[in-house]
Amino acid sequence: QVQLVESGGGLVQPGGSLTLSCAASGLTLDYYAIGWFRQAPGKEREGVACISSRYDSSYYPDSVKGRFAVSRDNAKNMVYLQMNSLKPEDSAVYYCAAERRDAPCALYASPYDHWGQGTQVTVSS
C-alpha cells in the first residue's frame, strides 16, 4: 500500500531554515503530484507547495513564495521542502500528500489520495 513518511521537522529560530523530507513507498513517484500542506492549531489545512508529475512544475501561495522550495528525486522516491527565512507563523504540522495526476498539481487538499502522518515545525526564539 502507499505510504508517505515525513521527517525533518523540529524547533528553529525565526529567520532559520529547515528541510523536510517525504519518503514515498508503494507507488511509482514519477506518476504522482506531491503537495505539502500545513495545519496549525485552530486553523484550516493550508497548501504551501506542490510539484507536478510532469516537468516538475511547482506552485506556492504568496505566504511562502520566495522562501519555500519543493523538489523531488523520483529515483529515490523522495520529495523535499526547503524552508528558509522561517517565521513564527510558519509553525504548524506539515504533511506531504500524493495524487496520481497528469495535470498541474493542486494547492488544495481534496484531490490528494494519500497522506503522511505529519511532522511538527516550530519557529520560536
Short mmCIF file of the C-alpha atoms (twelve columns), coordinates in Angstrom:
data_MODEL
# 
_entry.id   MODEL 
# 
loop_
_atom_site.group_PDB 
_atom_site.id 
_atom_site.type_symbol 
_atom_site.label_atom_id 
_atom_site.label_alt_id 
_atom_site.label_comp_id 
_atom_site.label_asym_id 
_atom_site.label_seq_id 
_atom_site.Cartn_x 
_atom_site.Cartn_y 
_atom_site.Cartn_z 
_atom_site.pdbx_PDB_model_num 
ATOM 1   C CA . GLN A 1   0.000  0.000  0.000   1 
ATOM 2   C CA . VAL A 2   1.029  3.603  -0.477  1 
ATOM 3   C CA . GLN A 3   2.875  5.090  2.454   1 
ATOM 4   C CA . LEU A 4   4.242  8.590  2.927   1 
ATOM 5   C CA . VAL A 5   6.550  9.400  5.825   1 
ATOM 6   C CA . GLU A 6   7.626  12.949 6.639   1 
ATOM 7   C CA . SER A 7   10.748 13.811 8.571   1 
ATOM 8   C CA . GLY A 8   12.961 16.789 9.324   1 
ATOM 9   C CA . GLY A 9   10.689 18.879 11.495  1 
ATOM 10  C CA . GLY A 10  11.829 20.485 14.706  1 
ATOM 11  C CA . LEU A 11  12.433 23.718 16.554  1 
ATOM 12  C CA . VAL A 12  14.118 26.552 14.683  1 
ATOM 13  C CA . GLN A 13  14.668 30.219 15.427  1 
ATOM 14  C CA . PRO A 14  12.983 32.911 13.345  1 
ATOM 15  C CA . GLY A 15  14.979 33.509 10.199  1 
ATOM 16  C CA . GLY A 16  16.305 29.978 10.233  1 
ATOM 17  C CA . SER A 17  15.932 27.136 7.754   1 
ATOM 18  C CA . LEU A 18  14.668 23.583 7.737   1 
ATOM 19  C CA . THR A 19  14.397 20.918 5.088   1 
ATOM 20  C CA . LEU A 20  11.518 18.486 5.322   1 
ATOM 21  C CA . SER A 21  11.640 15.131 3.587   1 
ATOM 22  C CA . CYS A 22  8.820  12.918 2.397   1 
ATOM 23  C CA . ALA A 23  9.685  9.272  1.763   1 
ATOM 24  C CA . ALA A 24  7.208  7.538  -0.516  1 
ATOM 25  C CA . SER A 25  6.700  3.794  -0.859  1 
ATOM 26  C CA . GLY A 26  4.173  1.587  -2.601  1 
ATOM 27  C CA . LEU A 27  3.963  3.833  -5.646  1 
ATOM 28  C CA . THR A 28  5.957  4.960  -8.665  1 
ATOM 29  C CA . LEU A 29  6.620  8.570  -7.752  1 
ATOM 30  C CA . ASP A 30  7.062  9.639  -11.386 1 
ATOM 31  C CA . TYR A 31  3.291  9.498  -11.925 1 
ATOM 32  C CA . TYR A 32  2.299  11.420 -8.817  1 
ATOM 33  C CA . ALA A 33  1.843  15.039 -7.978  1 
ATOM 34  C CA . ILE A 34  3.032  15.829 -4.463  1 
ATOM 35  C CA . GLY A 35  1.679  18.533 -2.212  1 
ATOM 36  C CA . TRP A 36  2.972  19.930 1.049   1 
ATOM 37  C CA . PHE A 37  0.355  21.168 3.484   1 
ATOM 38  C CA . ARG A 38  0.417  22.559 6.976   1 
ATOM 39  C CA . GLN A 39  -2.082 22.902 9.764   1 
ATOM 40  C CA . ALA A 40  -1.715 24.996 12.865  1 
ATOM 41  C CA . PRO A 41  -3.988 24.578 15.904  1 
ATOM 42  C CA . GLY A 42  -7.397 26.113 15.262  1 
ATOM 43  C CA . LYS A 43  -6.632 26.811 11.601  1 
ATOM 44  C CA . GLU A 44  -7.568 25.148 8.356   1 
ATOM 45  C CA . ARG A 45  -5.111 22.982 6.452   1 
ATOM 46  C CA . GLU A 46  -3.165 25.157 4.012   1 
ATOM 47  C CA . GLY A 47  -1.272 24.141 0.902   1 
ATOM 48  C CA . VAL A 48  2.258  25.565 0.970   1 
ATOM 49  C CA . ALA A 49  3.839  23.918 -2.069  1 
ATOM 50  C CA . CYS A 50  3.195  21.347 -4.736  1 
ATOM 51  C CA . ILE A 51  5.173  19.793 -7.535  1 
ATOM 52  C CA . SER A 52  3.644  18.223 -10.597 1 
ATOM 53  C CA . SER A 53  4.433  14.815 -12.023 1 
ATOM 54  C CA . ARG A 54  5.201  16.313 -15.411 1 
ATOM 55  C CA . TYR A 55  8.008  18.816 -15.941 1 
ATOM 56  C CA . ASP A 56  8.405  19.272 -12.174 1 
ATOM 57  C CA . SER A 57  6.378  22.473 -12.293 1 
ATOM 58  C CA . SER A 58  5.830  23.823 -8.795  1 
ATOM 59  C CA . TYR A 59  3.416  26.240 -7.199  1 
ATOM 60  C CA . TYR A 60  3.338  28.217 -3.965  1 
ATOM 61  C CA . PRO A 61  0.919  30.534 -2.204  1 
ATOM 62  C CA . ASP A 62  2.010  34.122 -1.664  1 
ATOM 63  C CA . SER A 63  2.567  33.437 2.036   1 
ATOM 64  C CA . VAL A 64  5.659  31.299 1.319   1 
ATOM 65  C CA . LYS A 65  6.674  32.263 -2.217  1 
ATOM 66  C CA . GLY A 66  10.364 33.059 -2.372  1 
ATOM 67  C CA . ARG A 67  11.026 31.336 0.963   1 
ATOM 68  C CA . PHE A 68  9.965  27.712 0.328   1 
ATOM 69  C CA . ALA A 69  11.126 25.414 -2.449  1 
ATOM 70  C CA . VAL A 70  9.849  21.936 -3.284  1 
ATOM 71  C CA . SER A 71  11.908 19.360 -5.151  1 
ATOM 72  C CA . ARG A 72  11.708 15.686 -5.941  1 
ATOM 73  C CA . ASP A 73  14.048 12.765 -6.591  1 
ATOM 74  C CA . ASN A 74  11.979 10.125 -8.333  1 
ATOM 75  C CA . ALA A 75  14.839 7.630  -8.343  1 
ATOM 76  C CA . LYS A 76  14.905 7.734  -4.543  1 
ATOM 77  C CA . ASN A 77  11.130 8.125  -4.144  1 
ATOM 78  C CA . MET A 78  11.760 11.268 -2.119  1 
ATOM 79  C CA . VAL A 79  10.278 14.747 -2.080  1 
ATOM 80  C CA . TYR A 80  11.768 17.678 -0.187  1 
ATOM 81  C CA . LEU A 81  10.559 21.009 1.116   1 
ATOM 82  C CA . GLN A 82  13.313 23.549 1.725   1 
ATOM 83  C CA . MET A 83  12.076 26.278 4.055   1 
ATOM 84  C CA . ASN A 84  14.089 29.462 4.506   1 
ATOM 85  C CA . SER A 85  13.560 32.712 6.395   1 
ATOM 86  C CA . LEU A 86  11.136 30.962 8.698   1 
ATOM 87  C CA . LYS A 87  8.645  32.996 10.686  1 
ATOM 88  C CA . PRO A 88  6.687  32.147 13.838  1 
ATOM 89  C CA . GLU A 89  3.534  31.980 11.720  1 
ATOM 90  C CA . ASP A 90  5.091  29.077 9.801   1 
ATOM 91  C CA . SER A 91  4.738  26.919 12.917  1 
ATOM 92  C CA . ALA A 92  2.427  24.002 12.173  1 
ATOM 93  C CA . VAL A 93  2.277  20.297 11.497  1 
ATOM 94  C CA . TYR A 94  3.482  19.762 7.940   1 
ATOM 95  C CA . TYR A 95  2.120  16.964 5.769   1 
ATOM 96  C CA . CYS A 96  3.030  15.603 2.369   1 
ATOM 97  C CA . ALA A 97  0.331  14.191 0.126   1 
ATOM 98  C CA . ALA A 98  0.299  12.323 -3.170  1 
ATOM 99  C CA . GLU A 99  -2.113 12.136 -6.059  1 
ATOM 100 C CA . ARG A 100 -1.750 10.233 -9.329  1 
ATOM 101 C CA . ARG A 101 -2.267 13.136 -11.698 1 
ATOM 102 C CA . ASP A 102 -1.031 14.325 -15.088 1 
ATOM 103 C CA . ALA A 103 -2.498 17.803 -14.752 1 
ATOM 104 C CA . PRO A 104 -0.640 20.522 -12.827 1 
ATOM 105 C CA . CYS A 105 -0.553 19.917 -9.088  1 
ATOM 106 C CA . ALA A 106 -3.067 21.486 -6.728  1 
ATOM 107 C CA . LEU A 107 -2.542 23.591 -3.624  1 
ATOM 108 C CA . TYR A 108 -5.843 22.444 -2.137  1 
ATOM 109 C CA . ALA A 109 -6.279 19.184 -0.270  1 
ATOM 110 C CA . SER A 110 -9.254 17.499 -1.893  1 
ATOM 111 C CA . PRO A 111 -7.542 15.850 -4.905  1 
ATOM 112 C CA . TYR A 112 -4.902 14.106 -2.817  1 
ATOM 113 C CA . ASP A 113 -5.494 10.442 -2.051  1 
ATOM 114 C CA . HIS A 114 -2.547 9.610  0.171   1 
ATOM 115 C CA . TRP A 115 -1.264 11.472 3.200   1 
ATOM 116 C CA . GLY A 116 1.620  11.183 5.607   1 
ATOM 117 C CA . GLN A 117 1.323  11.412 9.362   1 
ATOM 118 C CA . GLY A 118 2.900  14.857 9.596   1 
ATOM 119 C CA . THR A 119 5.955  16.421 11.186  1 
ATOM 120 C CA . GLN A 120 5.916  19.338 13.620  1 
ATOM 121 C CA . VAL A 121 7.703  22.563 12.752  1 
ATOM 122 C CA . THR A 122 8.030  25.171 15.487  1 
ATOM 123 C CA . VAL A 123 9.560  28.563 14.792  1 
ATOM 124 C CA . SER A 124 10.348 30.326 18.029  1 
ATOM 125 C CA . SER A 125 13.139 32.147 19.786  1 
# 
